[in-house]
Amino acid sequence: MSALRPLDKLPGLNAATILLVGTEDALLQQLADSMLKEDCTSELNVHLARALPLPCSVNRPRIDLIVFVVNLHSKHSLQNVEESLCHLDAAFFLGKVTFLATGAGRDSHCSVHRNTVVKLAHTYRSPLLFCDLEVEDFRASMAQRLVRLLQICAGHVPGVSALNLLSLLRGSENPSLEDL
Amino acid sequence: MDSYDASKLTPRQDASSRFKDFFIGATPLQKRLESVRKQTSFIPTPPRRKIPQGSQLQEDVDPQKFAFLLHKQWTLYSLTPLYKFSYTNFKEYSKLLNAFIAAEKQKGLAVEVGDDFNIKVIFSTLMGVKGTQRDPEAFLVQILSKSQLPSEHKEEKVLWTGWFCCIFGDSLLETVSEDFTCLPLFLANGTETNTAIIGTWFQKTFDCYFRPLAINAFNLSWMAAMWTACKMDHYMATTEFLWSVPCSPHSLDISYAIHPEDAKALWDSVHKTPGEVTQEEVDLFMDCLYSHFHRHFKIHLSATRLVRVSTSVASAHTDGKIKILCPKYLIGVLAYLTELAVFQIE
């Protein structure tokens, strides 16, 4: 059970693989289905996992983007993500990791404060996306966004790399985050 | 006799204290704009809060007067500031509200079987229910029924009670001009129809807006920690938590009861800085409970939703219902609720 490394395998021809990690199985499945429905020139592979580390026995392609899904209604999902982050090679955090927080729409059900997730994303220097995955329209637009991110991380978009994208996304964040 | 907790009061470390110095002499509109700007920028959760101290009621007030506020279930609402409200016009307000209620009931909009049309509305001030001198005085509205039978001529039954208060509402008071009275927390006990009628009258007369105040699981766990931290002579009730597990066809409820002294012992082992509660301590306290439960039942309570917290100090439900049991910590409980109400208004 070794740490996942971003460049330890050769890329497949025109293939882009995304790994969704989270405890909310139903939501991950729905998001995966929405992503696969998208029109995309690359061949998409979507892998789902409850937690890292991933079992070594499976033969899987090189993973281009990892999305950690945190449900703000459940502290358990946050703890699960925090534990999984330890099993990731540091090189992944150069633009190939994204955090996705769901459930912010229904504040009365939230047991995790959104600032906790913001701090987590800030600590790992990775972008944070908010989306209510239970609402179909939001899920569809998030799927579109993730597909685009995945294409960039897999190197299928000429002129933009994962690291470029990271610094672009970081620039638009609120500068007061530095106070944390 | 409880020992007075002589911990030093640490000032709140949020952004408002930094901005306060720059805005002395600014108009209320400027202050309001600044406060809105603060909200849209990054606001961290308050990293620490003061543990409610006992005996915070004003010195010259008899605590027995508040006995009727305890042991009753109150539904919480947040209320925007009241325009041109005056504490001297209570008699006039009583008459107007009485007429309004009578008119509404005769319209047939709120008809209850066996309803007594002889009702009386009383407005009164609740002296001493405030945090600092700046807070406006709390006031109480009661609907009493006048009995129609001459033999019972002295008896009046309270049909509905509602009270408005503001405890440590400084962040709201600063941004509001002179004509407005800020009483962001409203608590009601009685039938829903009466609450709706009273709410409509207040909204029409004072141009304010009521919203039900829901308490989410995050705030409920803060309440559990803060109330367990309160020093009590003797415990009246067990500490109880209720979680709701979302699963089809109908949700499952998990209830966890702890002996209050055990809960206090757990809190004491987690607690470090005297007089304050930090986010880490709350998380650790709840995690201890979750891991204990997981060890016995293999259920991750952290994946469920905390719905109700019940301690000897007070008990709160996520739908915005509260019952206060201990008079000593009344102000402390109300302070936290006022904070939630102010947050909802803003």
XYZ file of C-alpha atoms in Angstrom:
526
model
C 0.000 0.000 0.000
C 2.224 2.762 -1.196
C 1.399 6.394 -1.722
C -0.153 7.307 -5.038
C 2.288 9.016 -7.306
C 1.299 11.184 -10.254
C 3.950 10.186 -12.752
C 4.755 6.566 -12.008
C 2.870 5.218 -15.020
C 2.880 6.062 -18.681
C -0.160 7.950 -19.939
C -2.649 6.118 -22.116
C -3.301 7.406 -25.625
C -5.977 10.103 -25.426
C -7.112 8.767 -22.051
C -7.837 10.890 -19.003
C -8.519 9.328 -15.621
C -10.167 10.974 -12.662
C -10.433 9.553 -9.170
C -13.327 10.647 -6.953
C -12.731 9.999 -3.262
C -15.480 10.344 -0.687
C -17.791 8.515 1.691
C -21.004 9.509 -0.063
C -21.341 6.607 -2.490
C -24.611 7.671 -4.075
C -23.432 11.211 -4.768
C -20.136 10.047 -6.235
C -21.949 7.607 -8.501
C -24.293 10.304 -9.733
C -21.435 12.709 -10.352
C -19.554 10.008 -12.257
C -22.595 9.348 -14.413
C -22.981 13.057 -15.166
C -19.330 13.305 -16.144
C -19.524 10.336 -18.474
C -22.494 11.909 -20.236
C -20.399 14.925 -21.190
C -19.155 15.287 -24.745
C -15.416 15.129 -24.637
C -12.683 14.484 -27.177
C -10.626 12.487 -24.672
C -11.528 9.053 -23.455
C -12.755 9.494 -19.869
C -12.159 7.007 -17.079
C -13.851 7.692 -13.783
C -12.710 5.775 -10.726
C -14.519 5.902 -7.396
C -12.995 5.179 -4.008
C -14.212 5.474 -0.453
C -10.755 6.252 0.899
C -7.085 6.054 0.153
C -4.832 4.059 0.051
C -6.108 2.204 -2.991
C -5.557 -1.544 -3.169
C -2.388 -2.431 -5.091
C -3.865 -5.480 -6.725
C -5.941 -3.594 -9.282
C -4.370 -2.643 -12.581
C -5.361 0.939 -13.123
C -4.226 3.648 -15.507
C -2.322 6.743 -14.452
C -4.544 9.039 -12.418
C -4.610 12.584 -13.739
C -6.917 14.332 -11.262
C -8.139 13.452 -7.778
C -11.247 15.088 -6.390
C -11.907 14.753 -2.677
C -15.609 15.117 -1.951
C -16.544 16.416 1.492
C -20.167 16.464 2.588
C -20.727 19.409 4.917
C -23.562 17.487 6.567
C -21.216 14.791 7.808
C -18.093 15.172 9.913
C -17.266 11.600 9.046
C -16.672 12.487 5.404
C -14.289 15.265 6.428
C -12.334 12.950 8.716
C -12.184 10.357 5.961
C -10.722 12.863 3.512
C -8.199 14.103 6.058
C -6.985 10.572 6.639
C -6.789 9.829 2.930
C -4.676 12.880 2.208
C -1.729 11.289 4.013
C -1.491 8.575 1.402
C -0.852 10.907 -1.459
C 2.547 11.809 -2.839
C 3.352 15.510 -2.457
C 3.748 15.932 -6.222
C 0.037 15.443 -6.629
C -0.647 18.750 -4.974
C 0.838 20.608 -7.907
C -2.549 21.079 -9.497
C -3.814 17.507 -9.625
C -5.924 17.600 -6.469
C -9.214 19.431 -5.999
C -11.585 19.573 -3.079
C -15.318 19.571 -3.631
C -17.658 20.528 -0.810
C -21.297 19.557 -1.100
C -24.317 20.308 1.037
C -23.676 23.978 1.740
C -27.132 24.848 0.450
C -28.971 23.403 3.419
C -27.358 25.258 6.301
C -29.646 23.712 8.911
C -28.156 20.290 8.186
C -24.512 21.336 8.268
C -22.305 19.954 10.983
C -19.050 21.062 9.407
C -18.428 24.772 9.138
C -17.486 25.784 5.620
C -14.404 27.561 6.903
C -13.010 24.237 8.074
C -13.001 22.996 4.494
C -11.636 26.300 3.220
C -8.754 25.999 5.677
C -8.144 22.439 4.590
C -7.956 23.418 0.939
C -5.709 26.314 1.816
C -3.339 24.078 3.801
C -2.963 21.780 0.835
C -2.741 24.687 -1.613
C -5.463 23.205 -3.772
C -8.612 24.706 -5.240
C -11.926 24.252 -3.475
C -15.204 23.987 -5.347
C -18.639 24.239 -3.805
C -21.519 22.400 -5.375
C -24.761 20.885 -4.164
C -24.381 17.504 -5.770
C -27.923 16.563 -4.894
C -29.370 19.122 -7.288
C -29.209 17.817 -10.826
C -28.506 21.088 -12.606
C -25.663 22.019 -10.291
C -24.276 18.535 -10.622
C -24.346 18.735 -14.408
C -22.496 22.046 -14.495
C -19.954 20.780 -11.958
C -19.458 17.678 -14.107
C -18.727 19.914 -17.098
C -16.237 21.867 -15.045
C -14.508 18.744 -13.764
C -14.234 17.299 -17.259
C -12.524 20.473 -18.423
C -10.177 20.399 -15.393
C -9.412 16.761 -16.095
C -8.522 17.446 -19.709
C -6.087 20.122 -18.605
C -4.522 17.892 -15.950
C -4.124 15.061 -18.449
C -2.290 17.433 -20.766
C -4.915 17.310 -23.516
C -5.339 21.058 -23.739
C -2.414 22.666 -25.526
C -0.864 25.623 -23.740
C -2.289 25.024 -20.266
C -0.855 22.655 -17.699
C -2.127 21.636 -14.284
C 0.372 23.915 -12.589
C -0.632 26.887 -14.759
C -4.217 26.308 -13.862
C -3.404 26.156 -10.182
C -1.780 29.556 -10.172
C -4.641 30.979 -12.245
C -7.217 29.672 -9.792
C -5.234 30.812 -6.789
C -5.044 34.368 -8.117
C -8.807 34.772 -8.073
C -9.182 33.726 -4.437
C -9.713 36.248 -1.706
C -6.330 37.585 -0.544
C -7.432 37.659 3.095
C -7.050 33.890 3.136
C -3.413 34.552 3.929
C -4.470 35.599 7.429
C -5.462 32.069 8.327
C -22.707 28.391 46.983
C -20.823 28.301 43.738
C -17.355 29.767 43.633
C -17.133 32.729 41.320
C -15.004 31.823 38.350
C -12.389 34.547 38.382
C -11.015 33.920 34.939
C -9.998 36.927 32.920
C -12.318 37.922 30.106
C -10.375 37.639 26.880
C -11.543 40.125 24.256
C -13.168 38.680 21.170
C -10.601 38.157 18.513
C -12.790 38.777 15.515
C -12.367 41.497 12.938
C -14.969 43.839 14.400
C -12.649 44.988 17.181
C -10.078 46.119 14.643
C -12.639 48.000 12.605
C -14.296 49.644 15.573
C -11.479 52.147 16.023
C -11.820 53.411 12.487
C -15.514 53.982 12.631
C -16.180 56.158 15.624
C -18.222 59.026 14.273
C -19.181 57.263 11.046
C -22.815 57.455 10.089
C -24.959 54.368 10.574
C -25.055 53.873 6.818
C -21.276 53.786 6.621
C -21.167 51.352 9.484
C -23.763 49.173 7.807
C -21.818 49.138 4.541
C -18.669 48.212 6.372
C -20.389 45.395 8.157
C -21.784 44.068 4.873
C -18.351 44.275 3.319
C -16.919 42.299 6.235
C -19.491 39.583 5.740
C -18.702 39.070 2.074
C -15.007 38.853 2.784
C -13.593 36.003 4.699
C -14.941 35.653 8.217
C -13.444 32.911 10.337
C -15.683 31.254 12.909
C -14.998 32.741 16.322
C -12.147 30.544 17.483
C -13.243 30.851 21.076
C -16.242 31.859 23.101
C -16.679 32.662 26.763
C -18.248 30.006 28.951
C -21.470 31.486 30.328
C -20.819 32.764 33.817
C -23.479 32.484 36.450
C -25.038 35.538 38.083
C -24.880 37.815 35.102
C -28.348 39.215 35.629
C -28.383 42.809 36.792
C -27.869 43.061 40.514
C -31.087 44.680 41.622
C -33.454 42.295 39.885
C -35.181 39.467 41.635
C -34.394 36.228 39.789
C -37.710 34.760 40.909
C -39.401 36.949 38.321
C -37.844 34.893 35.573
C -39.185 31.631 36.874
C -41.946 31.720 34.265
C -39.338 31.797 31.494
C -37.853 28.505 32.580
C -39.107 25.005 31.902
C -41.166 26.129 28.949
C -40.515 25.250 25.343
C -39.847 28.397 23.301
C -39.822 28.587 19.518
C -37.074 30.853 18.243
C -37.284 33.550 15.607
C -34.821 36.158 14.476
C -36.165 39.671 14.164
C -34.830 42.626 12.224
C -34.666 45.959 14.085
C -37.993 47.592 14.950
C -38.640 51.023 13.518
C -39.928 53.738 15.866
C -40.672 51.421 18.734
C -41.120 53.109 22.075
C -41.148 51.587 25.538
C -43.541 54.283 26.777
C -46.359 53.430 24.404
C -47.137 50.004 25.806
C -50.753 50.805 26.637
C -51.411 51.995 23.128
C -49.729 48.950 21.633
C -51.801 46.677 23.861
C -55.016 48.276 22.637
C -54.000 48.169 19.002
C -52.879 44.578 19.192
C -56.033 43.588 21.032
C -58.177 45.156 18.338
C -56.106 43.508 15.628
C -56.426 40.065 17.167
C -60.173 40.473 17.628
C -60.523 41.571 14.017
C -58.456 38.661 12.747
C -60.427 36.149 14.750
C -63.725 37.506 13.561
C -62.570 37.318 9.993
C -62.573 33.601 10.498
C -58.933 33.334 9.550
C -57.872 31.872 12.839
C -60.808 30.023 14.268
C -60.220 27.634 17.124
C -62.887 25.510 18.662
C -63.912 26.745 22.091
C -62.026 29.949 21.658
C -62.748 32.662 24.119
C -63.147 36.002 22.362
C -62.564 37.950 25.538
C -58.855 38.301 25.469
C -56.510 40.836 26.856
C -53.086 41.708 25.574
C -50.401 42.926 27.924
C -47.051 44.438 27.044
C -44.524 44.640 29.835
C -40.821 45.229 30.205
C -38.554 42.449 31.386
C -36.060 44.265 33.518
C -32.604 42.818 33.711
C -32.607 40.514 30.707
C -29.731 42.110 28.911
C -26.027 41.585 28.565
C -24.511 45.058 28.707
C -25.945 48.480 29.454
C -26.111 49.221 25.743
C -28.542 46.395 25.044
C -32.149 47.532 24.753
C -34.521 46.317 27.446
C -36.306 43.067 26.803
C -40.082 43.173 26.724
C -42.844 40.654 27.006
C -46.186 40.275 25.265
C -48.849 38.074 26.753
C -52.316 37.152 25.615
C -54.587 36.393 28.535
C -58.082 35.095 28.347
C -60.707 36.800 30.432
C -63.097 34.282 31.802
C -66.738 34.923 30.905
C -68.199 33.341 34.011
C -68.714 35.910 36.791
C -67.754 33.499 39.543
C -64.264 33.055 38.180
C -63.881 36.714 37.574
C -60.359 36.991 38.942
C -58.783 34.107 37.001
C -56.941 34.809 33.808
C -55.305 32.088 31.802
C -52.234 32.857 29.786
C -52.886 31.768 26.228
C -49.732 32.899 24.548
C -46.434 34.396 25.633
C -43.735 35.977 23.551
C -40.695 37.959 24.485
C -38.083 39.963 22.657
C -34.544 40.392 23.876
C -31.032 41.323 22.923
C -28.015 40.018 24.814
C -24.575 41.355 23.847
C -25.876 42.485 20.502
C -23.060 44.984 19.986
C -22.258 44.083 16.402
C -25.827 44.837 15.355
C -26.325 47.863 17.601
C -23.350 49.630 16.051
C -24.703 49.561 12.540
C -28.199 50.762 13.229
C -29.481 54.332 13.499
C -31.333 55.968 16.381
C -34.876 55.279 15.187
C -34.426 51.542 15.345
C -34.641 49.303 18.378
C -32.604 46.128 18.047
C -34.112 43.107 19.675
C -32.969 40.325 17.388
C -34.167 37.365 19.413
C -37.844 36.515 19.699
C -39.129 33.561 21.707
C -42.737 32.396 21.545
C -44.767 29.879 23.470
C -48.312 29.117 22.419
C -50.297 28.202 19.341
C -48.900 28.782 15.875
C -51.923 30.808 14.795
C -51.427 33.299 17.606
C -47.740 33.578 16.818
C -48.584 34.276 13.190
C -51.128 36.962 14.091
C -48.785 38.723 16.506
C -45.992 38.464 13.953
C -48.122 40.057 11.265
C -49.051 42.947 13.542
C -45.445 43.624 14.482
C -44.343 43.418 10.869
C -47.005 45.902 9.810
C -46.516 48.305 12.685
C -42.747 48.383 13.001
C -41.559 47.399 9.527
C -39.558 44.439 10.742
C -39.296 40.843 9.608
C -39.492 37.576 11.509
C -37.694 34.468 10.399
C -37.664 31.123 12.154
C -34.264 30.493 13.653
C -32.993 27.000 12.952
C -29.966 25.743 14.821
C -27.652 23.574 12.766
C -25.662 20.615 14.033
C -22.455 22.621 14.213
C -24.017 25.130 16.624
C -25.734 22.400 18.606
C -22.381 20.769 19.313
C -21.036 24.157 20.498
C -24.027 24.472 22.784
C -23.468 20.982 24.153
C -19.857 21.804 24.963
C -20.596 25.218 26.479
C -23.442 23.978 28.637
C -21.506 20.957 29.846
C -18.734 23.354 30.804
C -21.035 25.330 33.113
C -20.481 24.699 36.800
C -23.590 23.351 38.464
C -24.330 22.547 42.094
C -26.517 19.627 41.284
C -27.709 18.213 38.021
C -31.400 18.108 37.318
C -31.362 16.114 34.128
C -29.181 13.659 32.253
C -27.171 14.918 29.339
C -28.818 13.587 26.239
C -28.126 13.781 22.517
C -30.362 12.805 19.657
C -29.125 12.057 16.168
C -31.146 11.530 13.034
C -29.889 9.014 10.523
C -31.139 9.707 7.021
C -32.227 6.436 5.532
C -35.245 5.306 3.586
C -38.152 4.757 4.113
C -38.165 6.778 7.316
C -35.230 8.135 9.261
C -33.802 6.418 12.267
C -33.211 8.258 15.529
C -30.321 7.480 17.822
C -30.458 8.709 21.368
C -27.423 8.773 23.656
C -27.779 9.582 27.315
C -24.846 10.253 29.638
C -24.773 10.888 33.324
C -24.146 14.631 33.642
C -21.224 14.216 35.991
C -19.517 11.885 33.532
C -20.059 14.428 30.779
C -18.531 17.119 32.975
C -15.563 14.882 33.773
C -15.020 14.274 30.063
C -15.222 17.988 29.394
C -12.726 18.766 32.148
C -10.216 16.354 30.672
C -10.537 18.060 27.294
C -10.676 21.638 28.467
C -7.506 23.711 28.727
C -7.907 27.483 28.898
C -10.069 28.514 31.839
C -13.087 30.603 30.989
C -13.054 29.962 27.241
C -14.163 27.315 24.826
C -12.233 26.780 21.598
C -13.238 25.015 18.387
C -10.663 22.267 18.977
C -12.085 21.496 22.421
C -15.622 21.240 21.060
C -14.448 18.926 18.275
C -12.474 16.785 20.692
C -15.384 16.537 23.122
C -17.752 15.397 20.394
C -15.159 13.057 18.886
C -14.744 11.318 22.239
C -18.476 10.670 22.335
C -18.502 9.486 18.735
C -15.568 7.112 19.152
C -17.035 5.651 22.344
C -20.266 4.951 20.531
C -18.425 3.511 17.540
C -16.449 1.158 19.740
C -19.643 -0.329 21.123
C -22.026 -0.198 18.212
C -19.840 0.201 15.119
C -21.934 3.145 13.984
C -20.269 6.367 12.858
C -22.314 9.028 14.589
C -20.253 11.662 12.832
C -21.987 10.685 9.588
C -25.409 11.438 11.062
C -27.063 14.689 11.919
C -27.233 16.011 15.475
C -30.793 17.044 16.071
C -31.253 17.637 19.783
C -29.021 18.419 22.737
C -30.312 18.297 26.272
C -28.334 19.223 29.379
C -29.141 20.424 32.876
C -28.637 23.998 31.735
C -30.934 23.965 28.713
C -32.119 21.826 25.880
C -32.193 22.790 22.205
C -33.695 21.229 19.096
C -32.524 21.876 15.558
C -35.950 23.208 14.502
C -35.352 26.218 16.710
C -36.923 25.125 19.952
C -35.314 25.788 23.266
C -36.085 25.081 26.883
C -34.030 26.768 29.579
C -33.765 24.899 32.861
C -31.225 26.751 34.917
C -31.860 30.389 35.938
C -28.198 31.046 36.630
C -27.154 30.611 33.018
C -30.188 32.204 31.397
C -28.172 35.139 30.100
C -25.400 32.895 28.819
C -27.812 30.751 26.815
C -29.597 33.813 25.447
C -26.264 35.384 24.488
C -25.421 32.517 22.174
C -28.920 32.503 20.690
C -28.712 36.253 20.106
C -25.459 35.691 18.260
C -27.116 33.142 16.001
C -30.073 35.459 15.422
C -27.820 38.385 14.552
C -25.890 36.168 12.172
C -29.111 35.155 10.471
C -30.267 38.752 10.115
C -27.015 39.824 8.602
